[in-house]
């Protein structure tokens, strides 16, 4: 039975997508010619239309192969030729036409897919920007989030990785992380993206294990991949605004780590909450630094070496041998520096209360960029 235009062909794809293919085969069987440019362009358009209608290449190619087989014995060049050699030449021409048709269909289909992917990626990028910057109506944002696999009514946390080179959507580490997370957790409430050269992972608080695996993957992605320099994890918060808040906390943790020279690769915003509290009153912190530490500028070599001494002593738990090792000086030199700090500031590092004041002022100095920058 001849397929009627508009009816579904075998495999579920309508025979409308055949276009003028039957006429093309008829002419090729009579003349042996190849398809013309306008005919190939029409086939490319059919390939694009089939992609837009949701039909795969396998369905489309199957439709054309089946139509070629159905028409084969009725085509003039086949039916009227008794000579075996002539029939073989006609058959070769028909197969060449089928090959050209399939190639043109594939070109059109793939072109439509590329356009759709660019559009999808553009929409995804716009959604990520709106989500992480808190733009757009929250209700509308929640609707769009469902399309990308997020349920914003739940609490979410954000992890941000910074590497030695900028991450973008085609960076090999991005593909590696996406494949690994999908393989381990399947389709969970998680979204991977890049933003301003960093790699971002958004996950529901119920899927906190995802962020731990994400951090482990970017810290040690394997041979041939660059390791992340730092990974910061924000706290979990509810709603679309909660994603923004967690993202800001993760970025703040990265900034604090750089300014304080923290050694840890993985940072948790929950463990760094004291620093935003300290800096909430910037003027008061500047006054503390000025009052406690400014006398150190009178030391030979300036304040910086003595500030480093305070920081390393705190990091070493005030074990002098360890602090000296970290500073690369002798224990005797370390003791001399501690005494200079006591004499210049009036605060004794050996006294618990004085020590706390000195440590707090030293942290404030690093956050404010003093003494390199004026208070």
CSV table of C-alpha atoms in Angstrom, one decimal:
chain,number,residue,atom,x,y,z
A,1,UNK,CA,0.0,0.0,0.0
A,2,UNK,CA,1.3,3.4,-0.9
A,3,UNK,CA,1.9,5.7,2.1
A,4,UNK,CA,-0.4,8.7,2.0
A,5,UNK,CA,0.9,12.2,2.7
A,6,UNK,CA,0.4,13.1,6.3
A,7,UNK,CA,0.0,9.6,7.6
A,8,UNK,CA,2.5,8.1,10.0
A,9,UNK,CA,5.0,5.8,8.3
A,10,UNK,CA,6.4,2.7,9.9
A,11,UNK,CA,8.4,3.7,12.9
A,12,UNK,CA,6.1,6.6,13.9
A,13,UNK,CA,7.5,9.3,11.6
A,14,UNK,CA,4.9,10.8,9.1
A,15,UNK,CA,5.4,10.3,5.4
A,16,UNK,CA,5.2,14.1,5.0
A,17,UNK,CA,8.9,14.1,5.7
A,18,UNK,CA,9.5,12.3,2.4
A,19,UNK,CA,8.8,15.4,0.4
A,20,UNK,CA,9.4,14.9,-3.3
A,21,UNK,CA,11.7,11.9,-2.8
A,22,UNK,CA,9.5,9.6,-4.9
A,23,UNK,CA,9.8,12.0,-7.9
A,24,UNK,CA,13.5,12.3,-7.4
A,25,UNK,CA,14.0,8.5,-7.5
A,26,UNK,CA,11.8,8.3,-10.6
A,27,UNK,CA,13.9,10.8,-12.5
A,28,UNK,CA,17.2,9.3,-11.3
A,29,UNK,CA,16.1,5.8,-12.5
A,30,UNK,CA,15.3,7.3,-15.9
A,31,UNK,CA,18.4,9.5,-16.3
A,32,UNK,CA,21.0,8.3,-13.9
A,33,UNK,CA,21.6,11.8,-12.7
A,34,UNK,CA,22.6,12.9,-9.2
A,35,UNK,CA,20.3,15.0,-7.0
A,36,UNK,CA,20.5,18.8,-7.8
A,37,UNK,CA,21.4,21.5,-5.3
A,38,UNK,CA,17.9,22.7,-4.9
A,39,UNK,CA,16.7,19.1,-4.2
A,40,UNK,CA,19.5,18.6,-1.6
A,41,UNK,CA,18.5,21.9,0.0
A,42,UNK,CA,14.9,20.8,0.3
A,43,UNK,CA,16.1,17.5,1.9
A,44,UNK,CA,18.2,19.5,4.4
A,45,UNK,CA,15.1,21.6,5.3
A,46,UNK,CA,13.2,18.3,5.8
A,47,UNK,CA,16.0,17.1,8.1
A,48,UNK,CA,15.7,20.4,10.2
A,49,UNK,CA,11.9,20.1,10.4
A,50,UNK,CA,12.1,16.5,11.5
A,51,UNK,CA,14.6,17.5,14.3
A,52,UNK,CA,12.3,20.3,15.4
A,53,UNK,CA,9.4,17.8,15.5
A,54,UNK,CA,11.4,15.5,17.8
A,55,UNK,CA,12.2,12.7,15.3
A,56,UNK,CA,15.6,11.1,15.5
A,57,UNK,CA,18.0,10.4,12.7
A,58,UNK,CA,17.4,6.7,12.9
A,59,UNK,CA,13.7,7.2,12.4
A,60,UNK,CA,14.3,9.6,9.5
A,61,UNK,CA,16.9,7.4,7.7
A,62,UNK,CA,14.6,4.4,8.2
A,63,UNK,CA,11.8,6.2,6.5
A,64,UNK,CA,13.9,6.9,3.4
A,65,UNK,CA,15.4,3.4,3.2
A,66,UNK,CA,11.9,1.8,3.4
A,67,UNK,CA,10.5,4.2,0.8
A,68,UNK,CA,13.4,3.3,-1.5
A,69,UNK,CA,12.8,-0.4,-1.1
A,70,UNK,CA,9.0,0.1,-1.6
A,71,UNK,CA,9.4,2.0,-4.9
A,72,UNK,CA,12.4,0.0,-6.2
A,73,UNK,CA,10.6,-2.5,-8.4
A,74,UNK,CA,8.1,0.1,-9.8
A,75,UNK,CA,10.7,2.7,-10.9
A,76,UNK,CA,10.8,3.2,-14.7
A,77,UNK,CA,14.6,2.6,-15.0
A,78,UNK,CA,14.2,-0.7,-13.1
A,79,UNK,CA,10.9,-2.0,-14.4
A,80,UNK,CA,11.5,-1.3,-18.1
A,81,UNK,CA,15.1,-2.5,-18.4
A,82,UNK,CA,15.6,-6.2,-19.2
A,83,UNK,CA,19.4,-5.9,-19.6
A,84,UNK,CA,21.2,-6.9,-16.3
A,85,UNK,CA,24.0,-4.5,-16.8
A,86,UNK,CA,21.7,-1.6,-17.3
A,87,UNK,CA,19.7,-2.5,-14.3
A,88,UNK,CA,22.9,-2.6,-12.2
A,89,UNK,CA,23.9,0.9,-13.4
A,90,UNK,CA,20.4,2.2,-12.6
A,91,UNK,CA,20.6,0.5,-9.2
A,92,UNK,CA,24.0,2.2,-8.5
A,93,UNK,CA,22.5,5.6,-9.5
A,94,UNK,CA,19.5,5.0,-7.2
A,95,UNK,CA,21.8,4.1,-4.3
A,96,UNK,CA,23.9,7.1,-4.9
A,97,UNK,CA,20.8,9.2,-4.8
A,98,UNK,CA,19.8,7.6,-1.5
A,99,UNK,CA,23.3,8.2,-0.1
A,100,UNK,CA,23.1,11.9,-1.1
A,101,UNK,CA,19.6,12.2,0.3
A,102,UNK,CA,20.6,10.7,3.6
A,103,UNK,CA,23.7,12.9,3.9
A,104,UNK,CA,21.6,16.0,3.2
A,105,UNK,CA,18.9,14.9,5.7
A,106,UNK,CA,21.6,14.4,8.3
A,107,UNK,CA,23.2,17.8,7.7
A,108,UNK,CA,19.8,19.5,8.2
A,109,UNK,CA,19.0,17.4,11.3
A,110,UNK,CA,22.4,18.1,12.9
A,111,UNK,CA,22.2,21.8,12.1
A,112,UNK,CA,18.8,22.0,13.8
A,113,UNK,CA,20.2,20.1,16.8
A,114,UNK,CA,23.2,22.5,17.0
A,115,UNK,CA,20.8,25.5,16.9
A,116,UNK,CA,18.6,24.0,19.6
A,117,UNK,CA,21.6,23.2,21.8
A,118,UNK,CA,22.9,26.8,21.5
A,119,UNK,CA,19.5,28.1,22.4
A,120,UNK,CA,19.2,25.6,25.3
A,121,UNK,CA,22.6,26.6,26.5
A,122,UNK,CA,21.8,30.3,26.2
A,123,UNK,CA,18.6,29.8,28.3
A,124,UNK,CA,20.6,27.7,30.8
A,125,UNK,CA,23.3,30.3,31.1
A,126,UNK,CA,20.6,33.1,31.5
A,127,UNK,CA,18.9,31.0,34.2
A,128,UNK,CA,22.2,30.4,36.1
A,129,UNK,CA,23.0,34.2,36.0
A,130,UNK,CA,19.5,35.0,37.3
A,131,UNK,CA,19.7,32.3,40.0
A,132,UNK,CA,23.2,33.2,41.3
A,133,UNK,CA,22.6,37.0,41.2
A,134,UNK,CA,19.1,36.8,42.6
A,135,UNK,CA,17.5,38.4,39.5
A,136,UNK,CA,14.1,37.7,38.1
A,137,UNK,CA,10.8,37.1,39.9
A,138,UNK,CA,11.3,34.3,42.5
A,139,UNK,CA,8.1,32.5,41.4
A,140,UNK,CA,9.1,32.5,37.7
A,141,UNK,CA,12.7,31.5,38.7
A,142,UNK,CA,11.3,28.5,40.6
A,143,UNK,CA,9.3,27.4,37.5
A,144,UNK,CA,12.4,27.7,35.3
A,145,UNK,CA,14.4,25.8,37.8
A,146,UNK,CA,12.3,22.7,37.4
A,147,UNK,CA,13.3,22.5,33.8
A,148,UNK,CA,16.9,22.3,34.8
A,149,UNK,CA,16.3,19.7,37.5
A,150,UNK,CA,16.2,21.9,40.6
A,151,UNK,CA,13.3,22.1,43.2
A,152,UNK,CA,13.9,25.5,44.7
A,153,UNK,CA,11.3,25.0,47.4
A,154,UNK,CA,13.9,22.8,49.1
A,155,UNK,CA,17.1,24.0,50.8
A,156,UNK,CA,20.2,24.1,48.6
A,157,UNK,CA,23.9,24.6,49.2
A,158,UNK,CA,26.5,25.8,46.7
A,159,UNK,CA,30.1,24.7,46.2
A,160,UNK,CA,32.5,26.8,44.2
A,161,UNK,CA,35.9,25.6,42.9
A,162,UNK,CA,38.7,27.9,41.7
A,163,UNK,CA,41.6,26.4,39.7
A,164,UNK,CA,44.9,27.5,38.3
A,165,UNK,CA,43.2,28.2,35.0
A,166,UNK,CA,39.7,29.4,34.4
A,167,UNK,CA,36.9,26.9,34.0
A,168,UNK,CA,34.5,27.2,31.1
A,169,UNK,CA,31.8,25.0,29.7
A,170,UNK,CA,34.3,23.0,27.5
A,171,UNK,CA,37.0,22.6,30.1
A,172,UNK,CA,37.8,18.9,30.5
A,173,UNK,CA,37.4,19.0,34.2
A,174,UNK,CA,33.8,20.2,33.8
A,175,UNK,CA,32.9,17.2,31.6
A,176,UNK,CA,34.7,14.8,34.0
A,177,UNK,CA,32.8,16.1,37.0
A,178,UNK,CA,29.4,16.0,35.2
A,179,UNK,CA,30.0,12.4,34.1
A,180,UNK,CA,31.2,11.2,37.5
A,181,UNK,CA,28.3,12.8,39.4
A,182,UNK,CA,25.7,11.5,36.9
A,183,UNK,CA,27.3,8.0,37.1
A,184,UNK,CA,27.3,8.0,40.9
A,185,UNK,CA,24.1,9.7,41.8
A,186,UNK,CA,21.9,9.7,38.6
A,187,UNK,CA,19.3,12.4,38.1
A,188,UNK,CA,19.4,14.1,41.5
A,189,UNK,CA,18.5,17.6,42.5
A,190,UNK,CA,21.9,19.1,41.3
A,191,UNK,CA,23.2,21.5,38.8
A,192,UNK,CA,26.8,22.0,37.5
A,193,UNK,CA,27.8,25.2,35.7
A,194,UNK,CA,30.7,27.6,35.3
A,195,UNK,CA,30.6,31.2,36.4
A,196,UNK,CA,33.3,33.9,36.0
A,197,UNK,CA,36.0,31.2,35.5
A,198,UNK,CA,34.9,29.1,38.5
A,199,UNK,CA,33.2,25.8,38.6
A,200,UNK,CA,29.9,25.8,40.5
A,201,UNK,CA,27.8,23.0,41.9
A,202,UNK,CA,24.3,23.5,43.4
A,203,UNK,CA,22.8,20.6,45.3
A,204,UNK,CA,19.8,20.0,47.6
A,205,UNK,CA,20.7,19.8,51.2
A,206,UNK,CA,19.3,16.3,51.2
A,207,UNK,CA,22.0,15.5,48.7
A,208,UNK,CA,24.9,16.9,50.7
A,209,UNK,CA,27.1,13.9,49.7
A,210,UNK,CA,27.0,15.3,46.2
A,211,UNK,CA,29.0,18.4,47.2
A,212,UNK,CA,31.6,16.3,49.1
A,213,UNK,CA,32.1,14.1,46.0
A,214,UNK,CA,32.2,17.3,43.8
A,215,UNK,CA,34.9,18.8,46.0
A,216,UNK,CA,37.0,15.6,46.0
A,217,UNK,CA,36.7,15.3,42.2
A,218,UNK,CA,37.9,18.9,41.5
A,219,UNK,CA,40.7,18.7,44.1
A,220,UNK,CA,42.1,15.5,42.6
A,221,UNK,CA,40.5,15.0,39.1
A,222,UNK,CA,43.3,12.6,38.0
A,223,UNK,CA,46.3,12.5,35.6
A,224,UNK,CA,46.1,15.1,32.9
A,225,UNK,CA,43.6,17.3,34.7
A,226,UNK,CA,44.6,20.4,36.7
A,227,UNK,CA,43.8,20.2,40.5
A,228,UNK,CA,41.6,22.9,41.9
A,229,UNK,CA,43.4,25.4,44.2
A,230,UNK,CA,40.5,25.9,46.5
A,231,UNK,CA,36.9,24.7,46.9
A,232,UNK,CA,34.5,26.6,49.1
A,233,UNK,CA,31.1,25.2,50.3
A,234,UNK,CA,28.4,27.6,51.4
A,235,UNK,CA,25.7,26.7,54.0
A,236,UNK,CA,22.3,25.3,53.0
A,237,UNK,CA,19.5,27.8,52.7
A,238,UNK,CA,15.9,27.5,51.5
A,239,UNK,CA,14.3,28.9,48.4
A,240,UNK,CA,15.8,30.7,45.4
A,241,UNK,CA,17.2,33.4,47.6
A,242,UNK,CA,18.9,30.7,49.6
A,243,UNK,CA,20.9,29.6,46.6
A,244,UNK,CA,22.2,33.2,46.2
A,245,UNK,CA,23.0,33.4,49.9
A,246,UNK,CA,25.0,30.1,49.8
A,247,UNK,CA,26.8,31.1,46.6
A,248,UNK,CA,27.8,34.5,48.2
A,249,UNK,CA,29.0,32.6,51.3
A,250,UNK,CA,31.2,30.3,49.1
A,251,UNK,CA,32.7,33.3,47.2
A,252,UNK,CA,33.3,35.1,50.5
A,253,UNK,CA,35.1,32.0,51.9
A,254,UNK,CA,37.4,32.0,48.8
A,255,UNK,CA,38.1,35.7,49.3
A,256,UNK,CA,38.9,35.3,53.0
A,257,UNK,CA,41.2,32.4,52.2
A,258,UNK,CA,43.2,34.5,49.8
A,259,UNK,CA,43.4,37.5,52.1
A,260,UNK,CA,44.3,35.5,55.2
A,261,UNK,CA,46.6,33.1,53.3
A,262,UNK,CA,44.8,30.1,54.6
A,263,UNK,CA,46.5,26.8,53.7
A,264,UNK,CA,43.4,24.6,53.5
A,265,UNK,CA,42.2,23.6,50.0
A,266,UNK,CA,38.6,22.9,51.1
A,267,UNK,CA,36.8,25.6,53.0
A,268,UNK,CA,33.4,25.6,54.7
A,269,UNK,CA,31.6,28.9,55.1
A,270,UNK,CA,30.1,27.6,58.4
A,271,UNK,CA,33.7,27.4,59.8
A,272,UNK,CA,34.6,31.0,58.8
A,273,UNK,CA,31.6,32.9,60.2
A,274,UNK,CA,33.8,34.6,62.8
A,275,UNK,CA,35.5,36.7,60.1
A,276,UNK,CA,32.3,38.4,58.7
A,277,UNK,CA,31.5,39.2,62.3
A,278,UNK,CA,34.9,40.7,62.9
A,279,UNK,CA,34.6,42.8,59.8
A,280,UNK,CA,31.0,43.9,60.3
A,281,UNK,CA,32.3,47.0,61.9
A,282,UNK,CA,35.2,47.9,59.7
A,283,UNK,CA,35.9,51.2,61.4
A,284,UNK,CA,36.2,49.4,64.8
A,285,UNK,CA,38.6,46.8,63.3
A,286,UNK,CA,40.7,49.5,61.8
A,287,UNK,CA,40.9,51.2,65.1
A,288,UNK,CA,42.0,48.0,66.8
A,289,UNK,CA,44.7,47.4,64.3
A,290,UNK,CA,45.9,51.0,64.6
A,291,UNK,CA,45.9,51.0,68.3
A,292,UNK,CA,47.5,47.5,68.9
A,293,UNK,CA,49.8,47.0,65.9
A,294,UNK,CA,50.9,50.3,64.6
A,295,UNK,CA,53.8,50.5,67.0
A,296,UNK,CA,55.3,47.5,65.2
A,297,UNK,CA,56.1,49.8,62.3
A,298,UNK,CA,59.0,51.1,64.4
A,299,UNK,CA,60.7,47.8,64.3
A,300,UNK,CA,63.7,47.2,62.0
A,301,UNK,CA,62.3,45.7,58.8
A,302,UNK,CA,58.8,47.1,59.5
A,303,UNK,CA,55.7,45.5,60.9
A,304,UNK,CA,55.3,42.6,58.3
A,305,UNK,CA,57.9,40.2,59.8
A,306,UNK,CA,56.4,40.5,63.3
A,307,UNK,CA,52.9,40.1,62.0
A,308,UNK,CA,54.0,36.9,60.3
A,309,UNK,CA,55.5,35.8,63.6
A,310,UNK,CA,52.1,36.3,65.3
A,311,UNK,CA,50.3,34.4,62.6
A,312,UNK,CA,52.7,31.4,62.6
A,313,UNK,CA,52.8,31.2,66.4
A,314,UNK,CA,49.0,31.0,66.4
A,315,UNK,CA,49.0,28.4,63.6
A,316,UNK,CA,51.6,26.3,65.6
A,317,UNK,CA,49.6,26.4,68.8
A,318,UNK,CA,52.4,28.5,70.4
A,319,UNK,CA,54.8,25.7,70.2
A,320,UNK,CA,58.0,27.7,69.7
A,321,UNK,CA,60.0,24.9,67.9
A,322,UNK,CA,57.1,24.4,65.4
A,323,UNK,CA,56.6,28.1,64.9
A,324,UNK,CA,60.3,28.7,64.3
A,325,UNK,CA,60.3,25.8,61.7
A,326,UNK,CA,57.4,27.3,59.9
A,327,UNK,CA,59.0,30.8,59.8
A,328,UNK,CA,62.4,29.3,58.8
A,329,UNK,CA,64.2,30.9,61.8
A,330,UNK,CA,65.9,29.7,65.0
A,331,UNK,CA,64.0,29.4,68.2
A,332,UNK,CA,66.3,32.1,69.6
A,333,UNK,CA,65.3,34.5,66.8
A,334,UNK,CA,61.6,33.6,67.4
A,335,UNK,CA,62.0,34.5,71.1
A,336,UNK,CA,63.6,37.8,70.2
A,337,UNK,CA,60.7,38.7,67.9
A,338,UNK,CA,58.1,37.8,70.5
A,339,UNK,CA,60.0,40.0,73.0
A,340,UNK,CA,60.0,42.9,70.5
A,341,UNK,CA,56.3,42.5,70.0
A,342,UNK,CA,55.8,42.8,73.8
A,343,UNK,CA,58.0,45.8,74.1
A,344,UNK,CA,56.6,47.7,71.2
A,345,UNK,CA,52.9,47.0,71.7
A,346,UNK,CA,52.7,46.5,75.4
A,347,UNK,CA,50.9,43.2,74.8
A,348,UNK,CA,52.5,40.0,76.0
A,349,UNK,CA,52.0,37.0,73.6
A,350,UNK,CA,52.5,34.8,76.7
A,351,UNK,CA,49.4,36.2,78.4
A,352,UNK,CA,46.1,34.6,77.3
A,353,UNK,CA,44.1,37.8,77.1
A,354,UNK,CA,46.9,39.8,75.5
A,355,UNK,CA,47.4,36.9,73.0
A,356,UNK,CA,43.8,37.0,72.0
A,357,UNK,CA,44.0,40.7,71.4
A,358,UNK,CA,47.1,40.4,69.3
A,359,UNK,CA,45.7,37.5,67.2
A,360,UNK,CA,42.5,39.3,66.5
A,361,UNK,CA,44.3,42.5,65.5
A,362,UNK,CA,46.7,40.5,63.3
A,363,UNK,CA,43.7,38.8,61.5
A,364,UNK,CA,42.1,42.2,61.1
A,365,UNK,CA,45.3,43.6,59.6
A,366,UNK,CA,45.4,40.8,57.0
A,367,UNK,CA,41.7,41.3,56.2
A,368,UNK,CA,42.3,45.1,55.8
A,369,UNK,CA,45.6,44.6,53.8
A,370,UNK,CA,47.6,46.4,56.4
A,371,UNK,CA,50.5,47.5,56.4
A,372,UNK,CA,50.6,47.3,52.6
A,373,UNK,CA,47.5,49.5,52.5
A,374,UNK,CA,46.8,52.4,54.7
A,375,UNK,CA,44.0,52.1,57.3
